[in-house]
GROMACS .gro file of C-alpha atoms in nm:
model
  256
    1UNK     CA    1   0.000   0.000   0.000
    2UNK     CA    2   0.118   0.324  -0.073
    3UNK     CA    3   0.083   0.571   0.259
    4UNK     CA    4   0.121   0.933   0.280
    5UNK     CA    5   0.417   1.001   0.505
    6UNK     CA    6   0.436   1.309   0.749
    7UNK     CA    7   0.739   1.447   0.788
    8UNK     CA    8   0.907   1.691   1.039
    9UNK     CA    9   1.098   1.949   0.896
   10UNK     CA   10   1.426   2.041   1.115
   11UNK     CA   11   1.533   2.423   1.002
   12UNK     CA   12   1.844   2.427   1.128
   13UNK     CA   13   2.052   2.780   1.214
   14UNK     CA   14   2.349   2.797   1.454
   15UNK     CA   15   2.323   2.471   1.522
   16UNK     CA   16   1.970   2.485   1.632
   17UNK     CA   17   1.637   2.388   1.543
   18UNK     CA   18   1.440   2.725   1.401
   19UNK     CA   19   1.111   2.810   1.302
   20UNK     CA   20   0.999   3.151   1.180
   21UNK     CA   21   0.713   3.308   0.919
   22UNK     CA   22   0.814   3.361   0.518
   23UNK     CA   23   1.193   3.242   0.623
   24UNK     CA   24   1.252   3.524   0.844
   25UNK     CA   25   1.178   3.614   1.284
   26UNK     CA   26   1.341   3.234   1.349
   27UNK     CA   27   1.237   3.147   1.709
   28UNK     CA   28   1.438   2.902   1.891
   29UNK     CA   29   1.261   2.562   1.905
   30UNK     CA   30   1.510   2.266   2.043
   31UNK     CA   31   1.798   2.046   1.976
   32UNK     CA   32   1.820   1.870   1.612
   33UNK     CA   33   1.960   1.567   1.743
   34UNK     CA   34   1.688   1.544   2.051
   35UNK     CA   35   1.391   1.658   1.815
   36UNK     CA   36   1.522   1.403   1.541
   37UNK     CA   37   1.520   1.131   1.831
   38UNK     CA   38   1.169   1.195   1.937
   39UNK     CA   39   1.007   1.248   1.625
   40UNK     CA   40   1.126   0.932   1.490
   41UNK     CA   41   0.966   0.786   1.837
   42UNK     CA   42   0.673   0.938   1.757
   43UNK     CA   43   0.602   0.767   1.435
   44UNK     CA   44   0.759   1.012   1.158
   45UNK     CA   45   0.777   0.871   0.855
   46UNK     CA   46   1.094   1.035   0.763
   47UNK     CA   47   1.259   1.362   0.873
   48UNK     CA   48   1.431   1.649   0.646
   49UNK     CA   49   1.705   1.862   0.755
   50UNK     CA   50   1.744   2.190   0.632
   51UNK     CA   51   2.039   2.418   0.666
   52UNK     CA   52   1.836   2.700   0.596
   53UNK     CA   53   2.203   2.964   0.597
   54UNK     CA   54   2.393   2.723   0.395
   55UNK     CA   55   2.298   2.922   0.086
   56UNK     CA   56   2.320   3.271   0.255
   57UNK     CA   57   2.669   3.244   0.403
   58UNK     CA   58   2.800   3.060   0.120
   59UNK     CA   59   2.894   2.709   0.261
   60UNK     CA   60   2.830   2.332   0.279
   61UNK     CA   61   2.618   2.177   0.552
   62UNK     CA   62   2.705   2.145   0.897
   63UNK     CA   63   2.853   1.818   0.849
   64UNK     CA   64   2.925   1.808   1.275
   65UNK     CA   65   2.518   1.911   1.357
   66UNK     CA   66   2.369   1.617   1.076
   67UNK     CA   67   2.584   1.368   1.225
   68UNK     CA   68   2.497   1.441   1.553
   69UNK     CA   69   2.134   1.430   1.442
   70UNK     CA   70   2.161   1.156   1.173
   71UNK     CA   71   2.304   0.892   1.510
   72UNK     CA   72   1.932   0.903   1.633
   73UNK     CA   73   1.731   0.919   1.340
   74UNK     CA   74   1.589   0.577   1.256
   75UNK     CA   75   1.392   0.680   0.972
   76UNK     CA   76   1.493   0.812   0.618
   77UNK     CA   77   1.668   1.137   0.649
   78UNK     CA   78   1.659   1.404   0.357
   79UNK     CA   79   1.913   1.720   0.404
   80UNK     CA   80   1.908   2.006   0.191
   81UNK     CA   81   2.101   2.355   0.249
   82UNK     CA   82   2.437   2.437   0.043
   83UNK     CA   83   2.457   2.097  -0.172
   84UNK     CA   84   2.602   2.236  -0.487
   85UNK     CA   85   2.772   1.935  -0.616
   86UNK     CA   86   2.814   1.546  -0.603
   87UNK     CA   87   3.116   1.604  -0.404
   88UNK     CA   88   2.896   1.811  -0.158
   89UNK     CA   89   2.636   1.558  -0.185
   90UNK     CA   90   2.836   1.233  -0.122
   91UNK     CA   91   2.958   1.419   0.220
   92UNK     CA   92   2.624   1.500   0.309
   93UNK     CA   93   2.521   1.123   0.289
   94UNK     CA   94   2.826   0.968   0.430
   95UNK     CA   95   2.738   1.208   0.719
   96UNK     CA   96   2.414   0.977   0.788
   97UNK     CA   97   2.136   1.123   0.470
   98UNK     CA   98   1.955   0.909   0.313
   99UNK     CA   99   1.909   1.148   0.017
  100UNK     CA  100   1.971   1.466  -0.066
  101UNK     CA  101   1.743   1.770  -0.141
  102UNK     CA  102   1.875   2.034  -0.423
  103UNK     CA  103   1.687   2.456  -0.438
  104UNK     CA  104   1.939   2.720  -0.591
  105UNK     CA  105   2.199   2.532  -0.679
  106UNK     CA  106   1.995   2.361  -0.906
  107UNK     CA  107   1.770   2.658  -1.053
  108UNK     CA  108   2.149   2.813  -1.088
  109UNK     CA  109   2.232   2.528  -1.254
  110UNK     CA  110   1.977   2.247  -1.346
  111UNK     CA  111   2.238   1.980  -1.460
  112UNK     CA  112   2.323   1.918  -1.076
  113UNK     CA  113   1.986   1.705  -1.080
  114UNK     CA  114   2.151   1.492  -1.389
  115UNK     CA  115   2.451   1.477  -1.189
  116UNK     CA  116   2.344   1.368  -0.853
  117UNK     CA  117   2.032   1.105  -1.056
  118UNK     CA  118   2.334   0.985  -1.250
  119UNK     CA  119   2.563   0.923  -0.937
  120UNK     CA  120   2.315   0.877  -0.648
  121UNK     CA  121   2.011   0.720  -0.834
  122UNK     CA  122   1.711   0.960  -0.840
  123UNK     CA  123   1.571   0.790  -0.557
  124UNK     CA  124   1.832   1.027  -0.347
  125UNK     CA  125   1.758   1.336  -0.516
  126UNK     CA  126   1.491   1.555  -0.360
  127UNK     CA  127   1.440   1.901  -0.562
  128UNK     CA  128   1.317   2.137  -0.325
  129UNK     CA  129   1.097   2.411  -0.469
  130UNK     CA  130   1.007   2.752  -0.274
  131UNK     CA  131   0.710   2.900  -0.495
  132UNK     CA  132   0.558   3.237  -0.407
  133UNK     CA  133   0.265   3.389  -0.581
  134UNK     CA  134   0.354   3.664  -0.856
  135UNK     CA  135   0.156   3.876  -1.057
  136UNK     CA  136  -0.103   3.719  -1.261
  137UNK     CA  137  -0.151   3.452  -1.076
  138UNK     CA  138   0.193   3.267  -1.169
  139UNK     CA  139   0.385   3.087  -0.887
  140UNK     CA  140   0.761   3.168  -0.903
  141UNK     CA  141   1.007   2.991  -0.814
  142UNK     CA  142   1.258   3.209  -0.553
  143UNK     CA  143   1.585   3.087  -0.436
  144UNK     CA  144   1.869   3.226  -0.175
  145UNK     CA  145   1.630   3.115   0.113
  146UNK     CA  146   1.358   3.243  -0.053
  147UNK     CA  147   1.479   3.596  -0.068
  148UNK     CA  148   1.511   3.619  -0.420
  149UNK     CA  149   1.219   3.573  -0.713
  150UNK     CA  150   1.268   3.423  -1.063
  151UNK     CA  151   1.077   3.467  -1.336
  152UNK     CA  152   1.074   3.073  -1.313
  153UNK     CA  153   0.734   2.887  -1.302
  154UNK     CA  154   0.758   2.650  -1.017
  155UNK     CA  155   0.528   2.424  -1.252
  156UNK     CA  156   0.733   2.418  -1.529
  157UNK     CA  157   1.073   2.381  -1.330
  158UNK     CA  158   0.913   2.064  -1.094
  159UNK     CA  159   0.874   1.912  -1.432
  160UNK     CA  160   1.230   1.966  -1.579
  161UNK     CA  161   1.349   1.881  -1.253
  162UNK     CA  162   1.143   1.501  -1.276
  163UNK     CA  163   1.281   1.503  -1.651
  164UNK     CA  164   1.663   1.560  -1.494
  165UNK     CA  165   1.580   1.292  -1.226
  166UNK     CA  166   1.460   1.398  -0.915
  167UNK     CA  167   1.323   1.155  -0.744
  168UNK     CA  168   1.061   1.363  -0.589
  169UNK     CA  169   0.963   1.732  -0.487
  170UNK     CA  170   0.927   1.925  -0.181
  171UNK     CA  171   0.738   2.220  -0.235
  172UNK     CA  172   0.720   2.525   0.011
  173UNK     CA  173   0.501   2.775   0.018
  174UNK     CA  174   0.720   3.143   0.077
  175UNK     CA  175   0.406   3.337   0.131
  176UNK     CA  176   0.223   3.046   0.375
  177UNK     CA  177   0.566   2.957   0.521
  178UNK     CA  178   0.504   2.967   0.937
  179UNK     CA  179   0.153   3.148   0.861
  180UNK     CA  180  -0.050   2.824   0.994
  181UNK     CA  181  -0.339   2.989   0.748
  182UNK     CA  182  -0.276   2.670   0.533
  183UNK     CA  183  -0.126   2.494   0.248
  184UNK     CA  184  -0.102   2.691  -0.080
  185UNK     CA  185  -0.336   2.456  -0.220
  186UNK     CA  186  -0.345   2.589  -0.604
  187UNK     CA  187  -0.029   2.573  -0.620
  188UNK     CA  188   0.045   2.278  -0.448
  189UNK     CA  189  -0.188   2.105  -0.719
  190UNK     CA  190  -0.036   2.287  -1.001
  191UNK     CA  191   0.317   2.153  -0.933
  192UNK     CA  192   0.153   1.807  -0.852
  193UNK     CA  193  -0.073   1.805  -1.149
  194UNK     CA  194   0.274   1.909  -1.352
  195UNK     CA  195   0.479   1.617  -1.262
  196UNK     CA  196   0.441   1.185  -1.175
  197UNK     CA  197   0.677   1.160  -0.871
  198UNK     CA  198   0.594   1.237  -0.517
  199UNK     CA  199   0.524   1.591  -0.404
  200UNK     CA  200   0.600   1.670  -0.052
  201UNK     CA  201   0.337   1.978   0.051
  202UNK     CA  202   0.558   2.220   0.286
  203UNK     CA  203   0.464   2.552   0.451
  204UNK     CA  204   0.155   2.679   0.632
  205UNK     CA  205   0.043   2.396   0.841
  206UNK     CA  206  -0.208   2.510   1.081
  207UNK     CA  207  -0.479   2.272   1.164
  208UNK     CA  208  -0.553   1.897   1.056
  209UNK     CA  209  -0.773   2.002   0.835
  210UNK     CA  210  -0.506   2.199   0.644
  211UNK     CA  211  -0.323   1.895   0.627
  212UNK     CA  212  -0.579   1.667   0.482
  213UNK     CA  213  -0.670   1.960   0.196
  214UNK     CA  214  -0.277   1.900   0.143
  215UNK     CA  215  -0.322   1.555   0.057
  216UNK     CA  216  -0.617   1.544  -0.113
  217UNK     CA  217  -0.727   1.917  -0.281
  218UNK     CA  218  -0.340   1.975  -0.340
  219UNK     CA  219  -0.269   1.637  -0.475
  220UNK     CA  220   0.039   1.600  -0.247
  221UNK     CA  221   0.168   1.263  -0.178
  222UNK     CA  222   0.318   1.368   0.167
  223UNK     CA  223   0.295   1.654   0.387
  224UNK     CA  224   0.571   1.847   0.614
  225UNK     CA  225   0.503   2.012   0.920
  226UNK     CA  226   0.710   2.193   1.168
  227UNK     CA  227   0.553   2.484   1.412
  228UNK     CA  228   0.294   2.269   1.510
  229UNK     CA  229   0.529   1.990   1.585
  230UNK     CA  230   0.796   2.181   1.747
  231UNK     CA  231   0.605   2.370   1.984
  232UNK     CA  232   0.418   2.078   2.085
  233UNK     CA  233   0.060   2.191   1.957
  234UNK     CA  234  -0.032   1.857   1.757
  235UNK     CA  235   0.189   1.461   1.739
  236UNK     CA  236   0.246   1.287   1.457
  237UNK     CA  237   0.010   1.033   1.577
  238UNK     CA  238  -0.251   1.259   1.615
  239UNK     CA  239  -0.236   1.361   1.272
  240UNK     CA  240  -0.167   1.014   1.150
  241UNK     CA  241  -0.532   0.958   1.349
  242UNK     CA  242  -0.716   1.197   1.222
  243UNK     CA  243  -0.613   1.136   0.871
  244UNK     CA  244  -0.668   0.773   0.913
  245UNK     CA  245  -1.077   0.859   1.027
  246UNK     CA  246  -1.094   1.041   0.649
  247UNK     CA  247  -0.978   0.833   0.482
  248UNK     CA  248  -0.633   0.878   0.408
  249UNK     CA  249  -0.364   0.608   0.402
  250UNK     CA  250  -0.075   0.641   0.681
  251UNK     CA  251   0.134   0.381   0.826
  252UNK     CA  252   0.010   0.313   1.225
  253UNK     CA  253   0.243  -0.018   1.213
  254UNK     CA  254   0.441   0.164   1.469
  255UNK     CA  255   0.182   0.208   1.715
  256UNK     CA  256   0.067  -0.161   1.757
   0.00000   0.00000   0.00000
């Protein structure tokens, strides 16, 4: 059967587990390695890791921080944040990923996808789309942390990214980032509509309901969710529950 995972998302700065609104006012929210531990004892499906400064300040991941995290994750383990080549990559997973997810690097350069399909198998290549909402209705792609717009349409570039090899696509939401007004749903179903591999919804997570609409308005395969994990408003097993009485498909293996 195939489930619909949900997934913490770790924003890492400094070391530290973050959470802010549209990628800016982080708040503190815990350790990576002791959030990574009880998520995955919680029933997370898998985890990602973001080095959300990686791009910013111009450097790899914090190799020290994932492996630190990676030792209790028992779970698949996606890290994104400064991967800008297979090199880059191949340190990231011998630091304890299980793949890899690819934003500017790749809209700066779009053969990195080939590269890291051809190398890692696509199954370890994540492309990880921030969309925001333009004028006339387009949804752009923006990279640098989401601080900078393209003329990109995140559409169009989800599907070059499946025809390069990504293996799937997480998709955030700049303007619902933190917002917990909900998923961007038209856009989460234009990107998912636009390609055939999985589409992780990402950004504006507010109530169950917001994540069901996610997975079934949206046409997302999977859904992220971080403030109301971190700051302890909602478990993954109560969203696992509630998504289980309409109807969706999760695994609850781990809580028999």
């Amino acid at each position: 059967m195939k489930y619909s995972k949900i997934i913490p998302c770790l924003d890492i700065k400094d070391g530290r587990v973050v959470k802010g609104v549209k990628f800016t006012d982080l708040k503190d929210a815990r350790d990576p390695a002791e959030a990574a531990g009880y998520y995955c004892a919680s029933g997370a499906d898998e985890l990602v890791f973001l080095d959300i400064a990686a791009t910013v300040e111009n450097r790899g991941t914090l190799l020290d921080v994932l492996r630190r995290t990676a030792a209790k994750v028992t779970v698949p383990l996606a890290v994104g944040g400064g991967i800008r080549s297979a090199e880059d990559a191949k340190a990231v997973l011998g630091a304890g990923a299980s793949k890899v997810a690819v934003n500017t690097a790749a809209v700066r350069r779009p053969a990195l996808i080939a590269e890291l399909a051809g190398e890692f198998g696509s199954e370890r290549v994540v492309a990880a789309i921030d969309g925001m909402r333009g004028e006339n209705g387009k949804f752009l792609v923006c990279v640098n942390g989401g601080g900078t717009a393209t003329d990109a349409d995140a559409a169009e570039w989800a599907a070059e990214c499946e025809r390069l090899g990504a293996g799937e696509i997480l998709l955030t939401s700049f303007d619902a980032d933190g917002t917990k007004a909900g998923y961007d749903i038209e856009m989460t179903r234009a990107v998912a509509d636009a390609v055939k591999i999985p589409v992780t919804a990402s950004g504006g997570a507010g109530t169950l309901e917001h994540i069901y609409e996610a997975l079934t308005a949206g046409g997302a395969q999977n859904a992220l969710v971080a403030s109301l994990f971190h700051f302890n408003e909602l478990t993954v097993r109560q969203v696992k529950e509630y998504l289980k009485s309409r109807g969706i498909a999760v695994d609850m293996s781990m809580y028999r």
